[in-house]
Amino acid sequence: MIKEDCIFCKIANGQIPCNFVYETDEIVAFDDLNPQAPIHTLIIPKMHFETLEDINDIKLLGKLMLAVKEVAKIKNAKNGYRTIINTKKEAGQEVFHMHIHLLAGRPMLWPPG
Ligand code: 5GP
Ligand code: ZN
């Protein structure tokens, strides 16, 4: 399902032009508009789910994790990478179409902000 006014649905279905880093029939990855690291790519399901809480399909969840590893390979994030899923407002989620951030290319701090 696609949500009319969702920016990531528009990216996933080609309504907004975007270079895909990775694509399958269910998943797409593209670089973040406002990168927080030299490598900052978003991995999303093509179907609209507002948050991680709304995805119960374990196959899709597994495929999203495998996509993370593929994108890390494609981006040559060989020294390591951080994955983040902001879920709901308090966690800092701004785009309510579930996505996984993959950040790499610089040392990451802990604890995160
Ligand atoms: P959130 O805070 O929801 O976890 O992350 C949303 C991310 O989406 C942010 O890092 C933001 O820069 C990115 N973003 C928002 N709008 C667009 C867009 O139109 N294109 C791309 N490529 N990234 C976007
Ligand atoms: Zn959407």
CSV table of C-alpha atoms and ligand atoms in Angstrom, one decimal:
chain,number,residue,atom,x,y,z
A,1,MET,CA,0.0,0.0,0.0
A,2,ILE,CA,1.2,3.5,-0.8
A,3,LYS,CA,0.2,6.7,1.1
A,4,GLU,CA,-0.6,9.7,-1.1
A,5,ASP,CA,1.1,12.4,0.9
A,6,CYS,CA,4.1,10.3,2.0
A,7,ILE,CA,7.5,11.6,0.7
A,8,PHE,CA,9.1,8.2,0.9
A,9,CYS,CA,6.2,6.5,-0.9
A,10,LYS,CA,6.7,9.0,-3.7
A,11,ILE,CA,10.5,8.3,-3.8
A,12,ALA,CA,9.9,4.5,-3.7
A,13,ASN,CA,7.4,4.5,-6.6
A,14,GLY,CA,9.3,6.9,-8.8
A,15,GLN,CA,7.1,10.0,-8.4
A,16,ILE,CA,10.1,11.9,-7.0
A,17,PRO,CA,13.2,11.2,-9.0
A,18,CYS,CA,16.0,9.7,-6.9
A,19,ASN,CA,19.1,7.6,-7.5
A,20,PHE,CA,18.6,4.3,-5.9
A,21,VAL,CA,21.7,2.7,-4.2
A,22,TYR,CA,19.9,-0.6,-4.0
A,23,GLU,CA,16.5,-1.9,-5.1
A,24,THR,CA,14.5,-5.1,-4.9
A,25,ASP,CA,10.8,-5.8,-5.5
A,26,GLU,CA,10.1,-4.9,-1.9
A,27,ILE,CA,12.9,-2.6,-0.7
A,28,VAL,CA,14.7,0.5,-1.9
A,29,ALA,CA,17.7,2.4,-0.6
A,30,PHE,CA,18.8,6.0,-1.3
A,31,ASP,CA,21.1,8.6,0.1
A,32,ASP,CA,19.8,10.9,2.8
A,33,LEU,CA,19.1,14.5,1.7
A,34,ASN,CA,20.8,15.9,4.8
A,35,PRO,CA,23.7,13.4,5.5
A,36,GLN,CA,25.0,13.1,9.0
A,37,ALA,CA,28.1,11.2,8.0
A,38,PRO,CA,30.2,10.7,4.8
A,39,ILE,CA,27.9,7.7,4.1
A,40,HIS,CA,24.3,8.1,5.1
A,41,THR,CA,21.8,5.9,3.2
A,42,LEU,CA,18.2,5.1,4.0
A,43,ILE,CA,16.8,1.6,3.5
A,44,ILE,CA,13.0,1.5,3.3
A,45,PRO,CA,10.2,-1.0,2.5
A,46,LYS,CA,8.4,0.1,-0.7
A,47,MET,CA,5.1,-0.5,1.1
A,48,HIS,CA,4.0,2.2,3.5
A,49,PHE,CA,4.4,1.4,7.2
A,50,GLU,CA,4.4,4.3,9.6
A,51,THR,CA,6.9,2.9,12.1
A,52,LEU,CA,8.7,-0.3,12.9
A,53,GLU,CA,5.8,-1.1,15.2
A,54,ASP,CA,3.5,-1.5,12.2
A,55,ILE,CA,5.6,-4.2,10.5
A,56,ASN,CA,4.9,-7.7,11.6
A,57,ASP,CA,6.1,-9.6,8.5
A,58,ILE,CA,9.2,-11.3,9.7
A,59,LYS,CA,10.3,-12.1,6.1
A,60,LEU,CA,10.2,-8.4,5.3
A,61,LEU,CA,12.0,-7.5,8.5
A,62,GLY,CA,14.7,-10.1,7.6
A,63,LYS,CA,15.0,-8.8,4.1
A,64,LEU,CA,15.4,-5.2,5.4
A,65,MET,CA,18.4,-6.4,7.5
A,66,LEU,CA,19.9,-8.3,4.6
A,67,ALA,CA,19.5,-5.1,2.5
A,68,VAL,CA,21.4,-3.2,5.2
A,69,LYS,CA,24.4,-5.5,4.7
A,70,GLU,CA,24.1,-5.2,0.9
A,71,VAL,CA,24.1,-1.4,1.1
A,72,ALA,CA,27.1,-1.5,3.5
A,73,LYS,CA,28.9,-3.6,0.8
A,74,ILE,CA,27.8,-1.3,-2.1
A,75,LYS,CA,29.0,1.7,-0.1
A,76,ASN,CA,32.2,0.1,0.9
A,77,ALA,CA,31.6,0.7,4.6
A,78,LYS,CA,34.4,-1.8,5.4
A,79,ASN,CA,35.5,-0.2,8.7
A,80,GLY,CA,32.0,-0.5,10.2
A,81,TYR,CA,28.7,1.2,10.1
A,82,ARG,CA,25.8,2.2,12.4
A,83,THR,CA,22.2,1.4,11.8
A,84,ILE,CA,19.4,3.4,13.4
A,85,ILE,CA,15.6,3.1,13.4
A,86,ASN,CA,14.0,6.1,15.0
A,87,THR,CA,10.6,4.9,16.1
A,88,LYS,CA,8.0,7.5,17.0
A,89,LYS,CA,8.4,11.2,18.0
A,90,GLU,CA,10.5,10.8,21.2
A,91,ALA,CA,13.1,8.8,19.3
A,92,GLY,CA,13.3,11.6,16.7
A,93,GLN,CA,11.3,10.1,13.9
A,94,GLU,CA,10.4,12.8,11.4
A,95,VAL,CA,9.4,10.9,8.4
A,96,PHE,CA,6.6,8.4,9.2
A,97,HIS,CA,7.4,5.8,6.6
A,98,MET,CA,9.6,3.2,8.4
A,99,HIS,CA,13.3,3.5,7.4
A,100,ILE,CA,16.7,2.3,8.5
A,101,HIS,CA,19.5,4.8,8.6
A,102,LEU,CA,22.9,3.4,7.6
A,103,LEU,CA,25.7,5.7,8.7
A,104,ALA,CA,29.4,5.2,8.0
A,105,GLY,CA,32.7,6.9,7.1
A,106,ARG,CA,33.6,8.4,10.4
A,107,PRO,CA,33.9,7.2,14.0
A,108,MET,CA,30.5,7.0,15.7
A,109,LEU,CA,30.0,8.2,19.3
A,110,TRP,CA,28.3,6.3,22.1
A,111,PRO,CA,26.0,7.0,23.8
A,112,PRO,CA,24.1,8.5,20.8
A,113,GLY,CA,22.4,11.8,21.2
B,1,5GP,P1,14.0,10.3,10.8
B,1,5GP,O1,14.3,11.5,11.7
B,1,5GP,O2,12.5,10.2,10.5
B,1,5GP,O3,14.5,9.0,11.4
B,1,5GP,O4,14.8,10.5,9.5
B,1,5GP,C1,14.3,11.1,8.3
B,1,5GP,C2,15.5,11.3,7.4
B,1,5GP,O5,14.9,11.5,6.1
B,1,5GP,C3,16.3,12.5,7.8
B,1,5GP,O6,17.6,12.1,7.9
B,1,5GP,C4,16.1,13.4,6.6
B,1,5GP,O7,17.3,14.1,6.2
B,1,5GP,C5,15.7,12.5,5.5
B,1,5GP,N1,14.9,13.0,4.4
B,1,5GP,C6,13.7,13.8,4.6
B,1,5GP,N2,13.2,14.1,3.4
B,1,5GP,C7,13.9,13.5,2.5
B,1,5GP,C8,13.9,13.5,1.1
B,1,5GP,O8,13.0,14.1,0.4
B,1,5GP,N3,14.8,12.8,0.4
B,1,5GP,C9,15.8,12.2,1.1
B,1,5GP,N4,16.8,11.5,0.3
B,1,5GP,N5,15.9,12.2,2.4
B,1,5GP,C10,15.0,12.8,3.1
B,2,ZN,ZN,5.1,6.0,2.7
